[in-house]
């Protein structure tokens, strides 16, 4: 099999959006648990923002998959890519905050 199939790469990219959303959701649940245990409203707020953001990433993954199935232009708008970068940074900051509030001296 020496042929190049551009459709496979597009499908992997669509699946990556869903995987990113699910990974952020797991992080969000951990952050929510840490914020609830430590009674830290800021960490809880970060967790809830991450839950919403993870839902958005999963929705974008579904949107890309439907566009691929309809043979439409699968190009993702630039602002969704920037939003995903911001979500990943937020997830990182929230994880560090969760570690900080649950660390025992």
PDB file of N, CA and C in Angstrom:
ATOM      1  N   UNK A   1       0.843  -1.178   0.000  1.00  0.00           N
ATOM      2  CA  UNK A   1       0.000   0.000   0.000  1.00  0.00           C
ATOM      3  C   UNK A   1       0.882   1.233   0.000  1.00  0.00           C
ATOM      4  N   UNK A   2       1.035   1.808  -1.143  1.00  0.00           N
ATOM      5  CA  UNK A   2       1.924   2.952  -1.252  1.00  0.00           C
ATOM      6  C   UNK A   2       1.163   4.245  -1.538  1.00  0.00           C
ATOM      7  N   UNK A   3      -0.151   4.196  -1.597  1.00  0.00           N
ATOM      8  CA  UNK A   3      -0.927   5.397  -1.903  1.00  0.00           C
ATOM      9  C   UNK A   3      -1.120   6.284  -0.685  1.00  0.00           C
ATOM     10  N   UNK A   4      -1.260   7.553  -0.928  1.00  0.00           N
ATOM     11  CA  UNK A   4      -1.496   8.525   0.135  1.00  0.00           C
ATOM     12  C   UNK A   4      -2.988   8.766   0.232  1.00  0.00           C
ATOM     13  N   UNK A   5      -3.546   8.630   1.422  1.00  0.00           N
ATOM     14  CA  UNK A   5      -4.969   8.838   1.635  1.00  0.00           C
ATOM     15  C   UNK A   5      -5.158  10.048   2.551  1.00  0.00           C
ATOM     16  N   UNK A   6      -5.500  11.224   1.995  1.00  0.00           N
ATOM     17  CA  UNK A   6      -5.631  12.414   2.831  1.00  0.00           C
ATOM     18  C   UNK A   6      -6.823  12.333   3.786  1.00  0.00           C
ATOM     19  N   UNK A   7      -7.766  11.441   3.527  1.00  0.00           N
ATOM     20  CA  UNK A   7      -8.951  11.344   4.386  1.00  0.00           C
ATOM     21  C   UNK A   7      -8.638  10.806   5.765  1.00  0.00           C
ATOM     22  N   UNK A   8      -7.641   9.928   5.857  1.00  0.00           N
ATOM     23  CA  UNK A   8      -7.299   9.342   7.149  1.00  0.00           C
ATOM     24  C   UNK A   8      -6.769  10.412   8.096  1.00  0.00           C
ATOM     25  N   UNK A   9      -5.914  11.272   7.598  1.00  0.00           N
ATOM     26  CA  UNK A   9      -5.358  12.325   8.444  1.00  0.00           C
ATOM     27  C   UNK A   9      -6.461  13.255   8.929  1.00  0.00           C
ATOM     28  N   UNK A  10      -7.412  13.566   8.090  1.00  0.00           N
ATOM     29  CA  UNK A  10      -8.525  14.434   8.481  1.00  0.00           C
ATOM     30  C   UNK A  10      -9.368  13.776   9.561  1.00  0.00           C
ATOM     31  N   UNK A  11      -9.602  12.481   9.429  1.00  0.00           N
ATOM     32  CA  UNK A  11     -10.381  11.773  10.440  1.00  0.00           C
ATOM     33  C   UNK A  11      -9.644  11.735  11.774  1.00  0.00           C
ATOM     34  N   UNK A  12      -8.325  11.533  11.721  1.00  0.00           N
ATOM     35  CA  UNK A  12      -7.549  11.533  12.966  1.00  0.00           C
ATOM     36  C   UNK A  12      -7.612  12.897  13.636  1.00  0.00           C
ATOM     37  N   UNK A  13      -7.585  13.961  12.849  1.00  0.00           N
ATOM     38  CA  UNK A  13      -7.671  15.298  13.416  1.00  0.00           C
ATOM     39  C   UNK A  13      -9.028  15.525  14.075  1.00  0.00           C
ATOM     40  N   UNK A  14     -10.088  15.074  13.440  1.00  0.00           N
ATOM     41  CA  UNK A  14     -11.421  15.201  14.033  1.00  0.00           C
ATOM     42  C   UNK A  14     -11.502  14.418  15.337  1.00  0.00           C
ATOM     43  N   UNK A  15     -10.929  13.233  15.365  1.00  0.00           N
ATOM     44  CA  UNK A  15     -10.925  12.439  16.591  1.00  0.00           C
ATOM     45  C   UNK A  15     -10.064  13.084  17.674  1.00  0.00           C
ATOM     46  N   UNK A  16      -9.013  13.773  17.270  1.00  0.00           N
ATOM     47  CA  UNK A  16      -8.151  14.433  18.250  1.00  0.00           C
ATOM     48  C   UNK A  16      -8.902  15.507  19.016  1.00  0.00           C
ATOM     49  N   UNK A  17      -9.827  16.200  18.367  1.00  0.00           N
ATOM     50  CA  UNK A  17     -10.631  17.204  19.063  1.00  0.00           C
ATOM     51  C   UNK A  17     -11.445  16.538  20.175  1.00  0.00           C
ATOM     52  N   UNK A  18     -12.049  15.403  19.875  1.00  0.00           N
ATOM     53  CA  UNK A  18     -12.841  14.697  20.879  1.00  0.00           C
ATOM     54  C   UNK A  18     -11.956  14.169  22.002  1.00  0.00           C
ATOM     55  N   UNK A  19     -10.793  13.624  21.663  1.00  0.00           N
ATOM     56  CA  UNK A  19      -9.877  13.126  22.692  1.00  0.00           C
ATOM     57  C   UNK A  19      -9.395  14.263  23.584  1.00  0.00           C
ATOM     58  N   UNK A  20      -9.116  15.418  23.008  1.00  0.00           N
ATOM     59  CA  UNK A  20      -8.692  16.563  23.801  1.00  0.00           C
ATOM     60  C   UNK A  20      -9.795  16.968  24.774  1.00  0.00           C
ATOM     61  N   UNK A  21     -11.025  17.003  24.283  1.00  0.00           N
ATOM     62  CA  UNK A  21     -12.150  17.348  25.153  1.00  0.00           C
ATOM     63  C   UNK A  21     -12.314  16.366  26.296  1.00  0.00           C
ATOM     64  N   UNK A  22     -12.164  15.087  26.022  1.00  0.00           N
ATOM     65  CA  UNK A  22     -12.300  14.085  27.074  1.00  0.00           C
ATOM     66  C   UNK A  22     -11.148  14.159  28.073  1.00  0.00           C
ATOM     67  N   UNK A  23      -9.946  14.444  27.604  1.00  0.00           N
ATOM     68  CA  UNK A  23      -8.807  14.599  28.516  1.00  0.00           C
ATOM     69  C   UNK A  23      -8.994  15.814  29.417  1.00  0.00           C
ATOM     70  N   UNK A  24      -9.506  16.900  28.861  1.00  0.00           N
ATOM     71  CA  UNK A  24      -9.761  18.096  29.663  1.00  0.00           C
ATOM     72  C   UNK A  24     -10.881  17.815  30.667  1.00  0.00           C
ATOM     73  N   UNK A  25     -11.870  17.012  30.283  1.00  0.00           N
ATOM     74  CA  UNK A  25     -12.955  16.662  31.206  1.00  0.00           C
ATOM     75  C   UNK A  25     -12.422  15.892  32.409  1.00  0.00           C
ATOM     76  N   UNK A  26     -11.527  14.948  32.173  1.00  0.00           N
ATOM     77  CA  UNK A  26     -10.938  14.201  33.292  1.00  0.00           C
ATOM     78  C   UNK A  26     -10.182  15.156  34.210  1.00  0.00           C
ATOM     79  N   UNK A  27      -9.409  16.067  33.624  1.00  0.00           N
ATOM     80  CA  UNK A  27      -8.691  17.066  34.406  1.00  0.00           C
ATOM     81  C   UNK A  27      -9.676  17.934  35.187  1.00  0.00           C
ATOM     82  N   UNK A  28     -10.776  18.314  34.548  1.00  0.00           N
ATOM     83  CA  UNK A  28     -11.773  19.158  35.209  1.00  0.00           C
ATOM     84  C   UNK A  28     -12.381  18.458  36.416  1.00  0.00           C
ATOM     85  N   UNK A  29     -12.656  17.186  36.302  1.00  0.00           N
ATOM     86  CA  UNK A  29     -13.233  16.443  37.421  1.00  0.00           C
ATOM     87  C   UNK A  29     -12.266  16.355  38.592  1.00  0.00           C
ATOM     88  N   UNK A  30     -10.986  16.182  38.283  1.00  0.00           N
ATOM     89  CA  UNK A  30      -9.974  16.160  39.345  1.00  0.00           C
ATOM     90  C   UNK A  30      -9.879  17.522  40.020  1.00  0.00           C
ATOM     91  N   UNK A  31      -9.911  18.589  39.228  1.00  0.00           N
ATOM     92  CA  UNK A  31      -9.839  19.947  39.777  1.00  0.00           C
ATOM     93  C   UNK A  31     -11.082  20.243  40.615  1.00  0.00           C
ATOM     94  N   UNK A  32     -12.258  19.830  40.138  1.00  0.00           N
ATOM     95  CA  UNK A  32     -13.483  20.040  40.918  1.00  0.00           C
ATOM     96  C   UNK A  32     -13.410  19.321  42.264  1.00  0.00           C
ATOM     97  N   UNK A  33     -12.922  18.099  42.244  1.00  0.00           N
ATOM     98  CA  UNK A  33     -12.809  17.338  43.500  1.00  0.00           C
ATOM     99  C   UNK A  33     -11.851  18.033  44.461  1.00  0.00           C
ATOM    100  N   UNK A  34     -10.711  18.484  43.950  1.00  0.00           N
ATOM    101  CA  UNK A  34      -9.726  19.157  44.806  1.00  0.00           C
ATOM    102  C   UNK A  34     -10.292  20.457  45.363  1.00  0.00           C
ATOM    103  N   UNK A  35     -10.987  21.212  44.531  1.00  0.00           N
ATOM    104  CA  UNK A  35     -11.573  22.468  45.002  1.00  0.00           C
ATOM    105  C   UNK A  35     -12.655  22.254  46.039  1.00  0.00           C
ATOM    106  N   UNK A  36     -13.446  21.198  45.868  1.00  0.00           N
ATOM    107  CA  UNK A  36     -14.508  20.910  46.834  1.00  0.00           C
ATOM    108  C   UNK A  36     -13.929  20.442  48.165  1.00  0.00           C
ATOM    109  N   UNK A  37     -12.910  19.619  48.118  1.00  0.00           N
ATOM    110  CA  UNK A  37     -12.297  19.129  49.354  1.00  0.00           C
ATOM    111  C   UNK A  37     -11.607  20.239  50.130  1.00  0.00           C
ATOM    112  N   UNK A  38     -11.014  21.190  49.418  1.00  0.00           N
ATOM    113  CA  UNK A  38     -10.279  22.269  50.077  1.00  0.00           C
ATOM    114  C   UNK A  38     -11.140  23.510  50.299  1.00  0.00           C
ATOM    115  N   UNK A  39     -12.397  23.464  49.885  1.00  0.00           N
ATOM    116  CA  UNK A  39     -13.298  24.628  49.975  1.00  0.00           C
ATOM    117  C   UNK A  39     -12.696  25.872  49.334  1.00  0.00           C
ATOM    118  N   UNK A  40     -12.122  25.700  48.153  1.00  0.00           N
ATOM    119  CA  UNK A  40     -11.509  26.799  47.404  1.00  0.00           C
ATOM    120  C   UNK A  40     -12.417  27.156  46.228  1.00  0.00           C
ATOM    121  N   UNK A  41     -13.081  28.294  46.324  1.00  0.00           N
ATOM    122  CA  UNK A  41     -14.029  28.695  45.284  1.00  0.00           C
ATOM    123  C   UNK A  41     -13.331  28.965  43.950  1.00  0.00           C
ATOM    124  N   UNK A  42     -12.122  29.513  43.999  1.00  0.00           N
ATOM    125  CA  UNK A  42     -11.407  29.800  42.757  1.00  0.00           C
ATOM    126  C   UNK A  42     -11.098  28.515  41.992  1.00  0.00           C
ATOM    127  N   UNK A  43     -10.654  27.502  42.692  1.00  0.00           N
ATOM    128  CA  UNK A  43     -10.337  26.223  42.050  1.00  0.00           C
ATOM    129  C   UNK A  43     -11.621  25.573  41.539  1.00  0.00           C
ATOM    130  N   UNK A  44     -12.701  25.683  42.298  1.00  0.00           N
ATOM    131  CA  UNK A  44     -13.996  25.170  41.825  1.00  0.00           C
ATOM    132  C   UNK A  44     -14.433  25.878  40.552  1.00  0.00           C
ATOM    133  N   UNK A  45     -14.259  27.191  40.510  1.00  0.00           N
ATOM    134  CA  UNK A  45     -14.632  27.956  39.311  1.00  0.00           C
ATOM    135  C   UNK A  45     -13.808  27.517  38.108  1.00  0.00           C
ATOM    136  N   UNK A  46     -12.511  27.283  38.318  1.00  0.00           N
ATOM    137  CA  UNK A  46     -11.670  26.778  37.230  1.00  0.00           C
ATOM    138  C   UNK A  46     -12.164  25.420  36.749  1.00  0.00           C
ATOM    139  N   UNK A  47     -12.559  24.577  37.676  1.00  0.00           N
ATOM    140  CA  UNK A  47     -13.072  23.262  37.314  1.00  0.00           C
ATOM    141  C   UNK A  47     -14.340  23.346  36.487  1.00  0.00           C
ATOM    142  N   UNK A  48     -15.253  24.221  36.870  1.00  0.00           N
ATOM    143  CA  UNK A  48     -16.494  24.370  36.105  1.00  0.00           C
ATOM    144  C   UNK A  48     -16.232  24.955  34.717  1.00  0.00           C
ATOM    145  N   UNK A  49     -15.272  25.883  34.629  1.00  0.00           N
ATOM    146  CA  UNK A  49     -14.914  26.416  33.307  1.00  0.00           C
ATOM    147  C   UNK A  49     -14.324  25.319  32.428  1.00  0.00           C
ATOM    148  N   UNK A  50     -13.544  24.444  33.027  1.00  0.00           N
ATOM    149  CA  UNK A  50     -12.961  23.346  32.261  1.00  0.00           C
ATOM    150  C   UNK A  50     -14.020  22.344  31.802  1.00  0.00           C
ATOM    151  N   UNK A  51     -15.030  22.109  32.624  1.00  0.00           N
ATOM    152  CA  UNK A  51     -16.115  21.209  32.207  1.00  0.00           C
ATOM    153  C   UNK A  51     -16.802  21.778  30.967  1.00  0.00           C
ATOM    154  N   UNK A  52     -17.099  23.078  30.996  1.00  0.00           N
ATOM    155  CA  UNK A  52     -17.738  23.715  29.839  1.00  0.00           C
ATOM    156  C   UNK A  52     -16.814  23.685  28.620  1.00  0.00           C
ATOM    157  N   UNK A  53     -15.542  23.951  28.831  1.00  0.00           N
ATOM    158  CA  UNK A  53     -14.590  23.958  27.720  1.00  0.00           C
ATOM    159  C   UNK A  53     -14.428  22.563  27.118  1.00  0.00           C
ATOM    160  N   UNK A  54     -14.437  21.550  27.950  1.00  0.00           N
ATOM    161  CA  UNK A  54     -14.297  20.186  27.422  1.00  0.00           C
ATOM    162  C   UNK A  54     -15.509  19.814  26.582  1.00  0.00           C
ATOM    163  N   UNK A  55     -16.678  20.253  27.007  1.00  0.00           N
ATOM    164  CA  UNK A  55     -17.878  20.026  26.195  1.00  0.00           C
ATOM    165  C   UNK A  55     -17.759  20.706  24.840  1.00  0.00           C
ATOM    166  N   UNK A  56     -17.207  21.910  24.841  1.00  0.00           N
ATOM    167  CA  UNK A  56     -17.009  22.618  23.577  1.00  0.00           C
ATOM    168  C   UNK A  56     -16.059  21.887  22.641  1.00  0.00           C
ATOM    169  N   UNK A  57     -14.985  21.329  23.180  1.00  0.00           N
ATOM    170  CA  UNK A  57     -14.035  20.594  22.339  1.00  0.00           C
ATOM    171  C   UNK A  57     -14.667  19.336  21.759  1.00  0.00           C
ATOM    172  N   UNK A  58     -15.481  18.659  22.545  1.00  0.00           N
ATOM    173  CA  UNK A  58     -16.167  17.465  22.033  1.00  0.00           C
ATOM    174  C   UNK A  58     -17.164  17.856  20.939  1.00  0.00           C
ATOM    175  N   UNK A  59     -17.854  18.973  21.121  1.00  0.00           N
ATOM    176  CA  UNK A  59     -18.801  19.453  20.103  1.00  0.00           C
ATOM    177  C   UNK A  59     -18.060  19.781  18.804  1.00  0.00           C
ATOM    178  N   UNK A  60     -16.906  20.424  18.895  1.00  0.00           N
ATOM    179  CA  UNK A  60     -16.121  20.743  17.701  1.00  0.00           C
ATOM    180  C   UNK A  60     -15.678  19.460  17.003  1.00  0.00           C
ATOM    181  N   UNK A  61     -15.294  18.439  17.777  1.00  0.00           N
ATOM    182  CA  UNK A  61     -14.921  17.162  17.180  1.00  0.00           C
ATOM    183  C   UNK A  61     -16.077  16.533  16.412  1.00  0.00           C
ATOM    184  N   UNK A  62     -17.270  16.591  16.988  1.00  0.00           N
ATOM    185  CA  UNK A  62     -18.446  16.080  16.289  1.00  0.00           C
ATOM    186  C   UNK A  62     -18.768  16.882  15.043  1.00  0.00           C
ATOM    187  N   UNK A  63     -18.606  18.203  15.139  1.00  0.00           N
ATOM    188  CA  UNK A  63     -18.853  19.080  13.990  1.00  0.00           C
ATOM    189  C   UNK A  63     -17.906  18.744  12.846  1.00  0.00           C
ATOM    190  N   UNK A  64     -16.610  18.549  13.181  1.00  0.00           N
ATOM    191  CA  UNK A  64     -15.638  18.201  12.139  1.00  0.00           C
ATOM    192  C   UNK A  64     -15.957  16.849  11.512  1.00  0.00           C
ATOM    193  N   UNK A  65     -16.360  15.893  12.328  1.00  0.00           N
ATOM    194  CA  UNK A  65     -16.700  14.573  11.791  1.00  0.00           C
ATOM    195  C   UNK A  65     -17.890  14.650  10.842  1.00  0.00           C
ATOM    196  N   UNK A  66     -18.901  15.426  11.203  1.00  0.00           N
ATOM    197  CA  UNK A  66     -20.072  15.586  10.326  1.00  0.00           C
ATOM    198  C   UNK A  66     -19.689  16.292   9.034  1.00  0.00           C
ATOM    199  N   UNK A  67     -18.820  17.281   9.111  1.00  0.00           N
ATOM    200  CA  UNK A  67     -18.387  17.983   7.898  1.00  0.00           C
ATOM    201  C   UNK A  67     -17.589  17.051   6.990  1.00  0.00           C
ATOM    202  N   UNK A  68     -16.778  16.197   7.581  1.00  0.00           N
ATOM    203  CA  UNK A  68     -16.036  15.226   6.773  1.00  0.00           C
ATOM    204  C   UNK A  68     -16.983  14.233   6.108  1.00  0.00           C
ATOM    205  N   UNK A  69     -18.004  13.785   6.836  1.00  0.00           N
ATOM    206  CA  UNK A  69     -18.964  12.827   6.277  1.00  0.00           C
ATOM    207  C   UNK A  69     -19.760  13.448   5.130  1.00  0.00           C
ATOM    208  N   UNK A  70     -19.975  14.757   5.187  1.00  0.00           N
ATOM    209  CA  UNK A  70     -20.736  15.446   4.142  1.00  0.00           C
ATOM    210  C   UNK A  70     -19.839  15.933   3.006  1.00  0.00           C
ATOM    211  N   UNK A  71     -18.557  15.594   3.046  1.00  0.00           N
ATOM    212  CA  UNK A  71     -17.578  16.036   2.054  1.00  0.00           C
ATOM    213  C   UNK A  71     -17.495  17.554   1.949  1.00  0.00           C
ATOM    214  N   UNK A  72     -17.713  18.220   3.057  1.00  0.00           N
ATOM    215  CA  UNK A  72     -17.585  19.679   3.097  1.00  0.00           C
ATOM    216  C   UNK A  72     -16.138  20.037   3.445  1.00  0.00           C
ATOM    217  N   UNK A  73     -15.829  21.314   3.382  1.00  0.00           N
ATOM    218  CA  UNK A  73     -14.490  21.782   3.718  1.00  0.00           C
ATOM    219  C   UNK A  73     -14.241  21.521   5.202  1.00  0.00           C
ATOM    220  N   UNK A  74     -13.258  20.669   5.545  1.00  0.00           N
ATOM    221  CA  UNK A  74     -13.041  20.315   6.948  1.00  0.00           C
ATOM    222  C   UNK A  74     -12.142  21.288   7.705  1.00  0.00           C
ATOM    223  N   UNK A  75     -11.785  22.404   7.087  1.00  0.00           N
ATOM    224  CA  UNK A  75     -10.867  23.336   7.724  1.00  0.00           C
ATOM    225  C   UNK A  75     -11.479  23.897   9.003  1.00  0.00           C
ATOM    226  N   UNK A  76     -10.715  23.843  10.082  1.00  0.00           N
ATOM    227  CA  UNK A  76     -11.164  24.377  11.362  1.00  0.00           C
ATOM    228  C   UNK A  76     -10.841  25.859  11.417  1.00  0.00           C
ATOM    229  N   UNK A  77     -11.810  26.697  11.804  1.00  0.00           N
ATOM    230  CA  UNK A  77     -11.530  28.134  11.916  1.00  0.00           C
ATOM    231  C   UNK A  77     -10.406  28.395  12.917  1.00  0.00           C
ATOM    232  N   UNK A  78      -9.605  29.396  12.639  1.00  0.00           N
ATOM    233  CA  UNK A  78      -8.432  29.698  13.453  1.00  0.00           C
ATOM    234  C   UNK A  78      -8.789  29.979  14.900  1.00  0.00           C
ATOM    235  N   UNK A  79      -9.947  30.601  15.149  1.00  0.00           N
ATOM    236  CA  UNK A  79     -10.290  30.967  16.521  1.00  0.00           C
ATOM    237  C   UNK A  79     -10.578  29.734  17.380  1.00  0.00           C
ATOM    238  N   UNK A  80     -11.003  28.634  16.767  1.00  0.00           N
ATOM    239  CA  UNK A  80     -11.203  27.402  17.533  1.00  0.00           C
ATOM    240  C   UNK A  80      -9.870  26.797  17.950  1.00  0.00           C
ATOM    241  N   UNK A  81      -8.878  26.929  17.095  1.00  0.00           N
ATOM    242  CA  UNK A  81      -7.545  26.437  17.437  1.00  0.00           C
ATOM    243  C   UNK A  81      -6.974  27.271  18.584  1.00  0.00           C
ATOM    244  N   UNK A  82      -7.122  28.578  18.507  1.00  0.00           N
ATOM    245  CA  UNK A  82      -6.637  29.459  19.580  1.00  0.00           C
ATOM    246  C   UNK A  82      -7.389  29.168  20.879  1.00  0.00           C
ATOM    247  N   UNK A  83      -8.698  28.956  20.793  1.00  0.00           N
ATOM    248  CA  UNK A  83      -9.483  28.634  21.981  1.00  0.00           C
ATOM    249  C   UNK A  83      -9.017  27.328  22.613  1.00  0.00           C
ATOM    250  N   UNK A  84      -8.668  26.358  21.796  1.00  0.00           N
ATOM    251  CA  UNK A  84      -8.187  25.081  22.328  1.00  0.00           C
ATOM    252  C   UNK A  84      -6.851  25.256  23.046  1.00  0.00           C
ATOM    253  N   UNK A  85      -5.981  26.067  22.499  1.00  0.00           N
ATOM    254  CA  UNK A  85      -4.703  26.348  23.171  1.00  0.00           C
ATOM    255  C   UNK A  85      -4.971  26.995  24.525  1.00  0.00           C
ATOM    256  N   UNK A  86      -5.896  27.938  24.570  1.00  0.00           N
ATOM    257  CA  UNK A  86      -6.245  28.595  25.842  1.00  0.00           C
ATOM    258  C   UNK A  86      -6.838  27.601  26.834  1.00  0.00           C
ATOM    259  N   UNK A  87      -7.653  26.679  26.348  1.00  0.00           N
ATOM    260  CA  UNK A  87      -8.256  25.668  27.221  1.00  0.00           C
ATOM    261  C   UNK A  87      -7.181  24.778  27.823  1.00  0.00           C
ATOM    262  N   UNK A  88      -6.215  24.383  27.015  1.00  0.00           N
ATOM    263  CA  UNK A  88      -5.151  23.518  27.521  1.00  0.00           C
ATOM    264  C   UNK A  88      -4.318  24.266  28.561  1.00  0.00           C
ATOM    265  N   UNK A  89      -4.043  25.537  28.330  1.00  0.00           N
ATOM    266  CA  UNK A  89      -3.319  26.337  29.326  1.00  0.00           C
ATOM    267  C   UNK A  89      -4.132  26.467  30.608  1.00  0.00           C
ATOM    268  N   UNK A  90      -5.438  26.704  30.466  1.00  0.00           N
ATOM    269  CA  UNK A  90      -6.311  26.791  31.637  1.00  0.00           C
ATOM    270  C   UNK A  90      -6.301  25.472  32.402  1.00  0.00           C
ATOM    271  N   UNK A  91      -6.328  24.363  31.689  1.00  0.00           N
ATOM    272  CA  UNK A  91      -6.290  23.052  32.345  1.00  0.00           C
ATOM    273  C   UNK A  91      -4.980  22.880  33.123  1.00  0.00           C
ATOM    274  N   UNK A  92      -3.891  23.348  32.560  1.00  0.00           N
ATOM    275  CA  UNK A  92      -2.607  23.245  33.238  1.00  0.00           C
ATOM    276  C   UNK A  92      -2.575  24.094  34.501  1.00  0.00           C
ATOM    277  N   UNK A  93      -3.066  25.315  34.401  1.00  0.00           N
ATOM    278  CA  UNK A  93      -3.094  26.204  35.564  1.00  0.00           C
ATOM    279  C   UNK A  93      -4.018  25.634  36.634  1.00  0.00           C
ATOM    280  N   UNK A  94      -5.154  25.111  36.221  1.00  0.00           N
ATOM    281  CA  UNK A  94      -6.095  24.535  37.179  1.00  0.00           C
ATOM    282  C   UNK A  94      -5.493  23.317  37.873  1.00  0.00           C
ATOM    283  N   UNK A  95      -4.751  22.513  37.133  1.00  0.00           N
ATOM    284  CA  UNK A  95      -4.116  21.341  37.741  1.00  0.00           C
ATOM    285  C   UNK A  95      -3.083  21.760  38.780  1.00  0.00           C
ATOM    286  N   UNK A  96      -2.302  22.774  38.462  1.00  0.00           N
ATOM    287  CA  UNK A  96      -1.316  23.274  39.429  1.00  0.00           C
ATOM    288  C   UNK A  96      -2.034  23.838  40.654  1.00  0.00           C
ATOM    289  N   UNK A  97      -3.144  24.565  40.422  1.00  0.00           N
ATOM    290  CA  UNK A  97      -3.923  25.083  41.550  1.00  0.00           C
ATOM    291  C   UNK A  97      -4.503  23.974  42.394  1.00  0.00           C
ATOM    292  N   UNK A  98      -4.972  22.915  41.770  1.00  0.00           N
ATOM    293  CA  UNK A  98      -5.520  21.783  42.517  1.00  0.00           C
ATOM    294  C   UNK A  98      -4.433  21.114  43.369  1.00  0.00           C
ATOM    295  N   UNK A  99      -3.252  20.999  42.803  1.00  0.00           N
ATOM    296  CA  UNK A  99      -2.140  20.418  43.570  1.00  0.00           C
ATOM    297  C   UNK A  99      -1.785  21.316  44.735  1.00  0.00           C
ATOM    298  N   UNK A 100      -1.776  22.623  44.499  1.00  0.00           N
ATOM    299  CA  UNK A 100      -1.395  23.570  45.546  1.00  0.00           C
ATOM    300  C   UNK A 100      -2.377  23.558  46.717  1.00  0.00           C
ATOM    301  N   UNK A 101      -3.669  23.446  46.446  1.00  0.00           N
ATOM    302  CA  UNK A 101      -4.642  23.510  47.533  1.00  0.00           C
ATOM    303  C   UNK A 101      -4.774  22.192  48.282  1.00  0.00           C
ATOM    304  N   UNK A 102      -4.355  21.099  47.650  1.00  0.00           N
ATOM    305  CA  UNK A 102      -4.480  19.808  48.332  1.00  0.00           C
ATOM    306  C   UNK A 102      -3.161  19.309  48.896  1.00  0.00           C
ATOM    307  N   UNK A 103      -2.077  20.061  48.676  1.00  0.00           N
ATOM    308  CA  UNK A 103      -0.766  19.652  49.197  1.00  0.00           C
ATOM    309  C   UNK A 103      -0.772  19.749  50.729  1.00  0.00           C
ATOM    310  N   UNK A 104      -0.247  18.730  51.337  1.00  0.00           N
ATOM    311  CA  UNK A 104      -0.173  18.710  52.799  1.00  0.00           C
ATOM    312  C   UNK A 104       1.254  19.118  53.215  1.00  0.00           C
ATOM    313  N   UNK A 105       1.356  20.014  54.205  1.00  0.00           N
ATOM    314  CA  UNK A 105       2.696  20.455  54.639  1.00  0.00           C
ATOM    315  C   UNK A 105       3.452  19.369  55.371  1.00  0.00           C
TER     316      UNK A 105
END
